[in-house]
Amino acid sequence: MGCVSSKQLKRDKGYEDPNILAKETTFSVNEVEALFQLYKKISHSIIKDGLIHKEEFQLALFRNSNQKNLFADRIFDLFDLKRNGVIEFGEFVRSLNIFHPDTPMAEKIAFAFRLYDLRGTGFIEREELKEMVLAILNESELILSDDAVEQIVDQQADMNEDGKIDFEEWKAFASKNPALLKNMTLPYLKDITMAFPSFVLNSGASDEEL
C-alpha cells in the first residue's frame, strides 16, 4: 500500500492536513495517510460523499448497517465532535487515537466515562452502567450472567451508594475491572501501515467484506 500525496488528499472531502493530525495524536504522518484510505473506504460504503454516516459506521463495525447497537451508537456520537450527524476525517483520526495501544489508560478511562454517561449529566446512572456493560459484553468474548453484572454494579461501582457513579468512582471501578475497557484498544492501530484490516472492533472481517 503506497502513501497518498497531500495534493491527492486535498481533493477529497473532509481532508485535514496529516501533519497537523500527527502532531495532535499518537499516529505518525504515514499512519494518518493510511487511516485516510480506511476512512475513504468506510465513507464510500453506502453514501458516496466522502463523509462517514451512522449507517456506514455500523457497517464497518458490525458488517450490518441496520443492526441496532447501543455501543456503536454511542461511539458514533462521541466521534461526531461537531454534532452534525457525520464523521469527518479529522474527527475520525482524533477519536480513533483513543483506541491506540499507546494511548494512556487514563484517557481511555475518561473516554469510557463519557461513553457510559448516556444522558450527559456528568454522572453514570446505575441503569446506564448496566445497559452499557451488557452491550459491551455482548460485543466481546466475555459472558457474564445478569446476576453477575448486577453484583459488579452494586458492589464495586457506586461506592458511596448514592445511586449514581461520579468520575472518581468510575476510575476506581474501571481499575478493578480492566476487562470492561477491552474494546478501548484496537491492537492493529500500532502497526496500521504494516497491517491494514477492516475497521471492526471485534475484528475478523476481511477488507473485502466492507
JSON list of N, CA and C in Angstrom, two decimals, residues 123-191:
[
{"chain": "A", "resi": 123, "resn": "PHE", "atom": "N", "xyz": [-22.56, 12.23, 35.38]},
{"chain": "A", "resi": 123, "resn": "PHE", "atom": "CA", "xyz": [-22.61, 11.04, 36.24]},
{"chain": "A", "resi": 123, "resn": "PHE", "atom": "C", "xyz": [-23.08, 9.86, 35.40]},
{"chain": "A", "resi": 124, "resn": "ILE", "atom": "N", "xyz": [-22.70, 8.66, 35.82]},
{"chain": "A", "resi": 124, "resn": "ILE", "atom": "CA", "xyz": [-23.22, 7.45, 35.19]},
{"chain": "A", "resi": 124, "resn": "ILE", "atom": "C", "xyz": [-24.28, 6.89, 36.12]},
{"chain": "A", "resi": 125, "resn": "GLU", "atom": "N", "xyz": [-25.52, 6.91, 35.63]},
{"chain": "A", "resi": 125, "resn": "GLU", "atom": "CA", "xyz": [-26.59, 6.33, 36.43]},
{"chain": "A", "resi": 125, "resn": "GLU", "atom": "C", "xyz": [-26.42, 4.82, 36.47]},
{"chain": "A", "resi": 126, "resn": "ARG", "atom": "N", "xyz": [-26.91, 4.21, 37.53]},
{"chain": "A", "resi": 126, "resn": "ARG", "atom": "CA", "xyz": [-26.73, 2.77, 37.70]},
{"chain": "A", "resi": 126, "resn": "ARG", "atom": "C", "xyz": [-27.24, 1.98, 36.50]},
{"chain": "A", "resi": 127, "resn": "GLU", "atom": "N", "xyz": [-28.44, 2.34, 36.01]},
{"chain": "A", "resi": 127, "resn": "GLU", "atom": "CA", "xyz": [-29.01, 1.61, 34.88]},
{"chain": "A", "resi": 127, "resn": "GLU", "atom": "C", "xyz": [-28.23, 1.87, 33.58]},
{"chain": "A", "resi": 128, "resn": "GLU", "atom": "N", "xyz": [-27.66, 3.08, 33.46]},
{"chain": "A", "resi": 128, "resn": "GLU", "atom": "CA", "xyz": [-26.82, 3.38, 32.30]},
{"chain": "A", "resi": 128, "resn": "GLU", "atom": "C", "xyz": [-25.61, 2.45, 32.28]},
{"chain": "A", "resi": 129, "resn": "LEU", "atom": "N", "xyz": [-25.00, 2.30, 33.45]},
{"chain": "A", "resi": 129, "resn": "LEU", "atom": "CA", "xyz": [-23.82, 1.44, 33.54]},
{"chain": "A", "resi": 129, "resn": "LEU", "atom": "C", "xyz": [-24.18, 0.01, 33.20]},
{"chain": "A", "resi": 130, "resn": "LYS", "atom": "N", "xyz": [-25.28, -0.48, 33.76]},
{"chain": "A", "resi": 130, "resn": "LYS", "atom": "CA", "xyz": [-25.67, -1.86, 33.49]},
{"chain": "A", "resi": 130, "resn": "LYS", "atom": "C", "xyz": [-25.95, -2.05, 32.00]},
{"chain": "A", "resi": 131, "resn": "GLU", "atom": "N", "xyz": [-26.66, -1.09, 31.39]},
{"chain": "A", "resi": 131, "resn": "GLU", "atom": "CA", "xyz": [-27.00, -1.19, 29.98]},
{"chain": "A", "resi": 131, "resn": "GLU", "atom": "C", "xyz": [-25.75, -1.22, 29.10]},
{"chain": "A", "resi": 132, "resn": "MET", "atom": "N", "xyz": [-24.79, -0.35, 29.41]},
{"chain": "A", "resi": 132, "resn": "MET", "atom": "CA", "xyz": [-23.58, -0.29, 28.61]},
{"chain": "A", "resi": 132, "resn": "MET", "atom": "C", "xyz": [-22.68, -1.50, 28.85]},
{"chain": "A", "resi": 133, "resn": "VAL", "atom": "N", "xyz": [-22.60, -1.96, 30.09]},
{"chain": "A", "resi": 133, "resn": "VAL", "atom": "CA", "xyz": [-21.80, -3.16, 30.38]},
{"chain": "A", "resi": 133, "resn": "VAL", "atom": "C", "xyz": [-22.34, -4.34, 29.58]},
{"chain": "A", "resi": 134, "resn": "LEU", "atom": "N", "xyz": [-23.65, -4.51, 29.58]},
{"chain": "A", "resi": 134, "resn": "LEU", "atom": "CA", "xyz": [-24.26, -5.61, 28.83]},
{"chain": "A", "resi": 134, "resn": "LEU", "atom": "C", "xyz": [-24.02, -5.47, 27.33]},
{"chain": "A", "resi": 135, "resn": "ALA", "atom": "N", "xyz": [-24.07, -4.23, 26.82]},
{"chain": "A", "resi": 135, "resn": "ALA", "atom": "CA", "xyz": [-23.85, -4.00, 25.39]},
{"chain": "A", "resi": 135, "resn": "ALA", "atom": "C", "xyz": [-22.42, -4.35, 25.00]},
{"chain": "A", "resi": 136, "resn": "ILE", "atom": "N", "xyz": [-21.46, -3.94, 25.83]},
{"chain": "A", "resi": 136, "resn": "ILE", "atom": "CA", "xyz": [-20.06, -4.22, 25.52]},
{"chain": "A", "resi": 136, "resn": "ILE", "atom": "C", "xyz": [-19.76, -5.71, 25.67]},
{"chain": "A", "resi": 137, "resn": "LEU", "atom": "N", "xyz": [-20.29, -6.33, 26.71]},
{"chain": "A", "resi": 137, "resn": "LEU", "atom": "CA", "xyz": [-20.08, -7.77, 26.88]},
{"chain": "A", "resi": 137, "resn": "LEU", "atom": "C", "xyz": [-20.65, -8.54, 25.70]},
{"chain": "A", "resi": 138, "resn": "ASN", "atom": "N", "xyz": [-21.76, -8.05, 25.17]},
{"chain": "A", "resi": 138, "resn": "ASN", "atom": "CA", "xyz": [-22.39, -8.71, 24.04]},
{"chain": "A", "resi": 138, "resn": "ASN", "atom": "C", "xyz": [-21.52, -8.67, 22.79]},
{"chain": "A", "resi": 139, "resn": "GLU", "atom": "N", "xyz": [-20.67, -7.63, 22.67]},
{"chain": "A", "resi": 139, "resn": "GLU", "atom": "CA", "xyz": [-19.80, -7.50, 21.51]},
{"chain": "A", "resi": 139, "resn": "GLU", "atom": "C", "xyz": [-18.39, -8.02, 21.76]},
{"chain": "A", "resi": 140, "resn": "SER", "atom": "N", "xyz": [-18.16, -8.59, 22.93]},
{"chain": "A", "resi": 140, "resn": "SER", "atom": "CA", "xyz": [-16.84, -9.11, 23.27]},
{"chain": "A", "resi": 140, "resn": "SER", "atom": "C", "xyz": [-16.92, -10.61, 23.51]},
{"chain": "A", "resi": 141, "resn": "GLU", "atom": "N", "xyz": [-15.83, -11.17, 23.92]},
{"chain": "A", "resi": 141, "resn": "GLU", "atom": "CA", "xyz": [-15.79, -12.61, 24.20]},
{"chain": "A", "resi": 141, "resn": "GLU", "atom": "C", "xyz": [-16.20, -12.93, 25.63]},
{"chain": "A", "resi": 142, "resn": "LEU", "atom": "N", "xyz": [-16.51, -11.90, 26.41]},
{"chain": "A", "resi": 142, "resn": "LEU", "atom": "CA", "xyz": [-16.85, -12.09, 27.81]},
{"chain": "A", "resi": 142, "resn": "LEU", "atom": "C", "xyz": [-18.33, -12.41, 27.96]},
{"chain": "A", "resi": 143, "resn": "ILE", "atom": "N", "xyz": [-18.64, -13.37, 28.79]},
{"chain": "A", "resi": 143, "resn": "ILE", "atom": "CA", "xyz": [-20.03, -13.74, 29.04]},
{"chain": "A", "resi": 143, "resn": "ILE", "atom": "C", "xyz": [-20.25, -13.75, 30.55]},
{"chain": "A", "resi": 144, "resn": "LEU", "atom": "N", "xyz": [-21.15, -12.89, 31.01]},
{"chain": "A", "resi": 144, "resn": "LEU", "atom": "CA", "xyz": [-21.50, -12.84, 32.42]},
{"chain": "A", "resi": 144, "resn": "LEU", "atom": "C", "xyz": [-23.01, -12.89, 32.54]},
{"chain": "A", "resi": 145, "resn": "SER", "atom": "N", "xyz": [-23.47, -13.54, 33.59]},
{"chain": "A", "resi": 145, "resn": "SER", "atom": "CA", "xyz": [-24.91, -13.61, 33.82]},
{"chain": "A", "resi": 145, "resn": "SER", "atom": "C", "xyz": [-25.41, -12.25, 34.31]},
{"chain": "A", "resi": 146, "resn": "ASP", "atom": "N", "xyz": [-26.72, -12.03, 34.20]},
{"chain": "A", "resi": 146, "resn": "ASP", "atom": "CA", "xyz": [-27.30, -10.79, 34.70]},
{"chain": "A", "resi": 146, "resn": "ASP", "atom": "C", "xyz": [-27.01, -10.60, 36.18]},
{"chain": "A", "resi": 147, "resn": "ASP", "atom": "N", "xyz": [-27.06, -11.69, 36.92]},
{"chain": "A", "resi": 147, "resn": "ASP", "atom": "CA", "xyz": [-26.78, -11.61, 38.36]},
{"chain": "A", "resi": 147, "resn": "ASP", "atom": "C", "xyz": [-25.35, -11.14, 38.61]},
{"chain": "A", "resi": 148, "resn": "ALA", "atom": "N", "xyz": [-24.41, -11.64, 37.80]},
{"chain": "A", "resi": 148, "resn": "ALA", "atom": "CA", "xyz": [-23.02, -11.25, 37.97]},
{"chain": "A", "resi": 148, "resn": "ALA", "atom": "C", "xyz": [-22.82, -9.77, 37.65]},
{"chain": "A", "resi": 149, "resn": "VAL", "atom": "N", "xyz": [-23.49, -9.30, 36.59]},
{"chain": "A", "resi": 149, "resn": "VAL", "atom": "CA", "xyz": [-23.41, -7.88, 36.23]},
{"chain": "A", "resi": 149, "resn": "VAL", "atom": "C", "xyz": [-24.00, -7.02, 37.34]},
{"chain": "A", "resi": 150, "resn": "GLU", "atom": "N", "xyz": [-25.16, -7.45, 37.86]},
{"chain": "A", "resi": 150, "resn": "GLU", "atom": "CA", "xyz": [-25.80, -6.72, 38.96]},
{"chain": "A", "resi": 150, "resn": "GLU", "atom": "C", "xyz": [-24.87, -6.63, 40.16]},
{"chain": "A", "resi": 151, "resn": "GLN", "atom": "N", "xyz": [-24.20, -7.72, 40.44]},
{"chain": "A", "resi": 151, "resn": "GLN", "atom": "CA", "xyz": [-23.30, -7.76, 41.60]},
{"chain": "A", "resi": 151, "resn": "GLN", "atom": "C", "xyz": [-22.12, -6.82, 41.41]},
{"chain": "A", "resi": 152, "resn": "ILE", "atom": "N", "xyz": [-21.58, -6.80, 40.19]},
{"chain": "A", "resi": 152, "resn": "ILE", "atom": "CA", "xyz": [-20.46, -5.90, 39.91]},
{"chain": "A", "resi": 152, "resn": "ILE", "atom": "C", "xyz": [-20.88, -4.45, 40.09]},
{"chain": "A", "resi": 153, "resn": "VAL", "atom": "N", "xyz": [-22.03, -4.09, 39.52]},
{"chain": "A", "resi": 153, "resn": "VAL", "atom": "CA", "xyz": [-22.52, -2.71, 39.59]},
{"chain": "A", "resi": 153, "resn": "VAL", "atom": "C", "xyz": [-22.82, -2.32, 41.04]},
{"chain": "A", "resi": 154, "resn": "ASP", "atom": "N", "xyz": [-23.51, -3.19, 41.75]},
{"chain": "A", "resi": 154, "resn": "ASP", "atom": "CA", "xyz": [-23.92, -2.87, 43.11]},
{"chain": "A", "resi": 154, "resn": "ASP", "atom": "C", "xyz": [-22.74, -2.79, 44.08]},
{"chain": "A", "resi": 155, "resn": "GLN", "atom": "N", "xyz": [-21.81, -3.73, 43.96]},
{"chain": "A", "resi": 155, "resn": "GLN", "atom": "CA", "xyz": [-20.77, -3.86, 44.97]},
{"chain": "A", "resi": 155, "resn": "GLN", "atom": "C", "xyz": [-19.53, -3.02, 44.69]},
{"chain": "A", "resi": 156, "resn": "GLN", "atom": "N", "xyz": [-19.26, -2.73, 43.42]},
{"chain": "A", "resi": 156, "resn": "GLN", "atom": "CA", "xyz": [-17.99, -2.09, 43.11]},
{"chain": "A", "resi": 156, "resn": "GLN", "atom": "C", "xyz": [-18.11, -0.69, 42.51]},
{"chain": "A", "resi": 157, "resn": "ALA", "atom": "N", "xyz": [-19.19, -0.41, 41.80]},
{"chain": "A", "resi": 157, "resn": "ALA", "atom": "CA", "xyz": [-19.24, 0.85, 41.07]},
{"chain": "A", "resi": 157, "resn": "ALA", "atom": "C", "xyz": [-19.69, 2.03, 41.94]},
{"chain": "A", "resi": 158, "resn": "ASP", "atom": "N", "xyz": [-20.87, 1.92, 42.51]},
{"chain": "A", "resi": 158, "resn": "ASP", "atom": "CA", "xyz": [-21.44, 3.03, 43.29]},
{"chain": "A", "resi": 158, "resn": "ASP", "atom": "C", "xyz": [-20.98, 2.92, 44.73]},
{"chain": "A", "resi": 159, "resn": "MET", "atom": "N", "xyz": [-19.75, 3.37, 44.97]},
{"chain": "A", "resi": 159, "resn": "MET", "atom": "CA", "xyz": [-19.13, 3.15, 46.29]},
{"chain": "A", "resi": 159, "resn": "MET", "atom": "C", "xyz": [-19.80, 3.94, 47.40]},
{"chain": "A", "resi": 160, "resn": "ASN", "atom": "N", "xyz": [-20.31, 5.12, 47.10]},
{"chain": "A", "resi": 160, "resn": "ASN", "atom": "CA", "xyz": [-20.96, 5.90, 48.17]},
{"chain": "A", "resi": 160, "resn": "ASN", "atom": "C", "xyz": [-22.47, 5.68, 48.20]},
{"chain": "A", "resi": 161, "resn": "GLU", "atom": "N", "xyz": [-22.95, 4.74, 47.36]},
{"chain": "A", "resi": 161, "resn": "GLU", "atom": "CA", "xyz": [-24.35, 4.30, 47.37]},
{"chain": "A", "resi": 161, "resn": "GLU", "atom": "C", "xyz": [-25.34, 5.45, 47.24]},
{"chain": "A", "resi": 162, "resn": "ASP", "atom": "N", "xyz": [-25.03, 6.38, 46.33]},
{"chain": "A", "resi": 162, "resn": "ASP", "atom": "CA", "xyz": [-25.97, 7.49, 46.10]},
{"chain": "A", "resi": 162, "resn": "ASP", "atom": "C", "xyz": [-26.78, 7.29, 44.82]},
{"chain": "A", "resi": 163, "resn": "GLY", "atom": "N", "xyz": [-26.67, 6.09, 44.21]},
{"chain": "A", "resi": 163, "resn": "GLY", "atom": "CA", "xyz": [-27.47, 5.78, 43.04]},
{"chain": "A", "resi": 163, "resn": "GLY", "atom": "C", "xyz": [-26.88, 6.24, 41.73]},
{"chain": "A", "resi": 164, "resn": "LYS", "atom": "N", "xyz": [-25.69, 6.82, 41.76]},
{"chain": "A", "resi": 164, "resn": "LYS", "atom": "CA", "xyz": [-25.02, 7.25, 40.53]},
{"chain": "A", "resi": 164, "resn": "LYS", "atom": "C", "xyz": [-23.51, 7.16, 40.73]},
{"chain": "A", "resi": 165, "resn": "ILE", "atom": "N", "xyz": [-22.79, 7.18, 39.63]},
{"chain": "A", "resi": 165, "resn": "ILE", "atom": "CA", "xyz": [-21.34, 6.97, 39.67]},
{"chain": "A", "resi": 165, "resn": "ILE", "atom": "C", "xyz": [-20.65, 8.22, 39.14]},
{"chain": "A", "resi": 166, "resn": "ASP", "atom": "N", "xyz": [-19.85, 8.86, 39.99]},
{"chain": "A", "resi": 166, "resn": "ASP", "atom": "CA", "xyz": [-19.10, 10.02, 39.53]},
{"chain": "A", "resi": 166, "resn": "ASP", "atom": "C", "xyz": [-17.78, 9.57, 38.91]},
{"chain": "A", "resi": 167, "resn": "PHE", "atom": "N", "xyz": [-16.99, 10.51, 38.40]},
{"chain": "A", "resi": 167, "resn": "PHE", "atom": "CA", "xyz": [-15.79, 10.14, 37.66]},
{"chain": "A", "resi": 167, "resn": "PHE", "atom": "C", "xyz": [-14.77, 9.42, 38.54]},
{"chain": "A", "resi": 168, "resn": "GLU", "atom": "N", "xyz": [-14.62, 9.86, 39.79]},
{"chain": "A", "resi": 168, "resn": "GLU", "atom": "CA", "xyz": [-13.65, 9.21, 40.68]},
{"chain": "A", "resi": 168, "resn": "GLU", "atom": "C", "xyz": [-14.07, 7.77, 40.96]},
{"chain": "A", "resi": 169, "resn": "GLU", "atom": "N", "xyz": [-15.36, 7.54, 41.17]},
{"chain": "A", "resi": 169, "resn": "GLU", "atom": "CA", "xyz": [-15.85, 6.18, 41.38]},
{"chain": "A", "resi": 169, "resn": "GLU", "atom": "C", "xyz": [-15.63, 5.35, 40.12]},
{"chain": "A", "resi": 170, "resn": "TRP", "atom": "N", "xyz": [-15.84, 5.98, 38.96]},
{"chain": "A", "resi": 170, "resn": "TRP", "atom": "CA", "xyz": [-15.65, 5.25, 37.70]},
{"chain": "A", "resi": 170, "resn": "TRP", "atom": "C", "xyz": [-14.19, 4.83, 37.53]},
{"chain": "A", "resi": 171, "resn": "LYS", "atom": "N", "xyz": [-13.26, 5.73, 37.85]},
{"chain": "A", "resi": 171, "resn": "LYS", "atom": "CA", "xyz": [-11.83, 5.40, 37.72]},
{"chain": "A", "resi": 171, "resn": "LYS", "atom": "C", "xyz": [-11.48, 4.20, 38.59]},
{"chain": "A", "resi": 172, "resn": "ALA", "atom": "N", "xyz": [-11.99, 4.19, 39.81]},
{"chain": "A", "resi": 172, "resn": "ALA", "atom": "CA", "xyz": [-11.71, 3.07, 40.72]},
{"chain": "A", "resi": 172, "resn": "ALA", "atom": "C", "xyz": [-12.36, 1.79, 40.20]},
{"chain": "A", "resi": 173, "resn": "PHE", "atom": "N", "xyz": [-13.58, 1.90, 39.70]},
{"chain": "A", "resi": 173, "resn": "PHE", "atom": "CA", "xyz": [-14.31, 0.75, 39.16]},
{"chain": "A", "resi": 173, "resn": "PHE", "atom": "C", "xyz": [-13.60, 0.18, 37.95]},
{"chain": "A", "resi": 174, "resn": "ALA", "atom": "N", "xyz": [-13.18, 1.04, 37.03]},
{"chain": "A", "resi": 174, "resn": "ALA", "atom": "CA", "xyz": [-12.50, 0.60, 35.82]},
{"chain": "A", "resi": 174, "resn": "ALA", "atom": "C", "xyz": [-11.16, -0.06, 36.14]},
{"chain": "A", "resi": 175, "resn": "SER", "atom": "N", "xyz": [-10.49, 0.44, 37.16]},
{"chain": "A", "resi": 175, "resn": "SER", "atom": "CA", "xyz": [-9.20, -0.14, 37.56]},
{"chain": "A", "resi": 175, "resn": "SER", "atom": "C", "xyz": [-9.38, -1.56, 38.10]},
{"chain": "A", "resi": 176, "resn": "LYS", "atom": "N", "xyz": [-10.49, -1.79, 38.76]},
{"chain": "A", "resi": 176, "resn": "LYS", "atom": "CA", "xyz": [-10.78, -3.12, 39.31]},
{"chain": "A", "resi": 176, "resn": "LYS", "atom": "C", "xyz": [-11.31, -4.08, 38.25]},
{"chain": "A", "resi": 177, "resn": "ASN", "atom": "N", "xyz": [-11.87, -3.54, 37.16]},
{"chain": "A", "resi": 177, "resn": "ASN", "atom": "CA", "xyz": [-12.47, -4.36, 36.10]},
{"chain": "A", "resi": 177, "resn": "ASN", "atom": "C", "xyz": [-11.90, -3.97, 34.73]},
{"chain": "A", "resi": 178, "resn": "PRO", "atom": "N", "xyz": [-10.60, -4.18, 34.51]},
{"chain": "A", "resi": 178, "resn": "PRO", "atom": "CA", "xyz": [-9.97, -3.77, 33.25]},
{"chain": "A", "resi": 178, "resn": "PRO", "atom": "C", "xyz": [-10.56, -4.43, 32.02]},
{"chain": "A", "resi": 179, "resn": "ALA", "atom": "N", "xyz": [-11.21, -5.58, 32.19]},
{"chain": "A", "resi": 179, "resn": "ALA", "atom": "CA", "xyz": [-11.80, -6.26, 31.03]},
{"chain": "A", "resi": 179, "resn": "ALA", "atom": "C", "xyz": [-12.89, -5.40, 30.38]},
{"chain": "A", "resi": 180, "resn": "LEU", "atom": "N", "xyz": [-13.52, -4.51, 31.18]},
{"chain": "A", "resi": 180, "resn": "LEU", "atom": "CA", "xyz": [-14.56, -3.66, 30.64]},
{"chain": "A", "resi": 180, "resn": "LEU", "atom": "C", "xyz": [-14.01, -2.59, 29.70]},
{"chain": "A", "resi": 181, "resn": "LEU", "atom": "N", "xyz": [-12.68, -2.41, 29.71]},
{"chain": "A", "resi": 181, "resn": "LEU", "atom": "CA", "xyz": [-12.04, -1.45, 28.81]},
{"chain": "A", "resi": 181, "resn": "LEU", "atom": "C", "xyz": [-11.39, -2.15, 27.62]},
{"chain": "A", "resi": 182, "resn": "LYS", "atom": "N", "xyz": [-11.68, -3.43, 27.47]},
{"chain": "A", "resi": 182, "resn": "LYS", "atom": "CA", "xyz": [-11.06, -4.21, 26.39]},
{"chain": "A", "resi": 182, "resn": "LYS", "atom": "C", "xyz": [-11.29, -3.58, 25.03]},
{"chain": "A", "resi": 183, "resn": "ASN", "atom": "N", "xyz": [-12.50, -3.10, 24.77]},
{"chain": "A", "resi": 183, "resn": "ASN", "atom": "CA", "xyz": [-12.82, -2.52, 23.47]},
{"chain": "A", "resi": 183, "resn": "ASN", "atom": "C", "xyz": [-12.29, -1.10, 23.31]},
{"chain": "A", "resi": 184, "resn": "MET", "atom": "N", "xyz": [-11.58, -0.60, 24.32]},
{"chain": "A", "resi": 184, "resn": "MET", "atom": "CA", "xyz": [-10.97, 0.73, 24.21]},
{"chain": "A", "resi": 184, "resn": "MET", "atom": "C", "xyz": [-9.61, 0.67, 23.53]},
{"chain": "A", "resi": 185, "resn": "THR", "atom": "N", "xyz": [-9.16, -0.52, 23.16]},
{"chain": "A", "resi": 185, "resn": "THR", "atom": "CA", "xyz": [-7.87, -0.68, 22.49]},
{"chain": "A", "resi": 185, "resn": "THR", "atom": "C", "xyz": [-8.02, -1.54, 21.25]},
{"chain": "A", "resi": 186, "resn": "LEU", "atom": "N", "xyz": [-7.54, -1.03, 20.10]},
{"chain": "A", "resi": 186, "resn": "LEU", "atom": "CA", "xyz": [-7.50, -1.78, 18.86]},
{"chain": "A", "resi": 186, "resn": "LEU", "atom": "C", "xyz": [-6.04, -2.05, 18.53]},
{"chain": "A", "resi": 187, "resn": "PRO", "atom": "N", "xyz": [-5.55, -3.26, 18.82]},
{"chain": "A", "resi": 187, "resn": "PRO", "atom": "CA", "xyz": [-4.12, -3.56, 18.66]},
{"chain": "A", "resi": 187, "resn": "PRO", "atom": "C", "xyz": [-3.55, -3.23, 17.28]},
{"chain": "A", "resi": 188, "resn": "TYR", "atom": "N", "xyz": [-4.35, -3.38, 16.22]},
{"chain": "A", "resi": 188, "resn": "TYR", "atom": "CA", "xyz": [-3.80, -3.18, 14.88]},
{"chain": "A", "resi": 188, "resn": "TYR", "atom": "C", "xyz": [-3.39, -1.73, 14.62]},
{"chain": "A", "resi": 189, "resn": "LEU", "atom": "N", "xyz": [-3.89, -0.79, 15.43]},
{"chain": "A", "resi": 189, "resn": "LEU", "atom": "CA", "xyz": [-3.52, 0.61, 15.22]},
{"chain": "A", "resi": 189, "resn": "LEU", "atom": "C", "xyz": [-2.05, 0.87, 15.49]},
{"chain": "A", "resi": 190, "resn": "LYS", "atom": "N", "xyz": [-1.41, -0.05, 16.19]},
{"chain": "A", "resi": 190, "resn": "LYS", "atom": "CA", "xyz": [0.02, 0.12, 16.47]},
{"chain": "A", "resi": 190, "resn": "LYS", "atom": "C", "xyz": [0.85, -0.08, 15.22]},
{"chain": "A", "resi": 191, "resn": "ASP", "atom": "N", "xyz": [0.35, -0.83, 14.25]},
{"chain": "A", "resi": 191, "resn": "ASP", "atom": "CA", "xyz": [1.07, -1.10, 13.01]},
{"chain": "A", "resi": 191, "resn": "ASP", "atom": "C", "xyz": [0.14, -0.88, 11.82]}
]
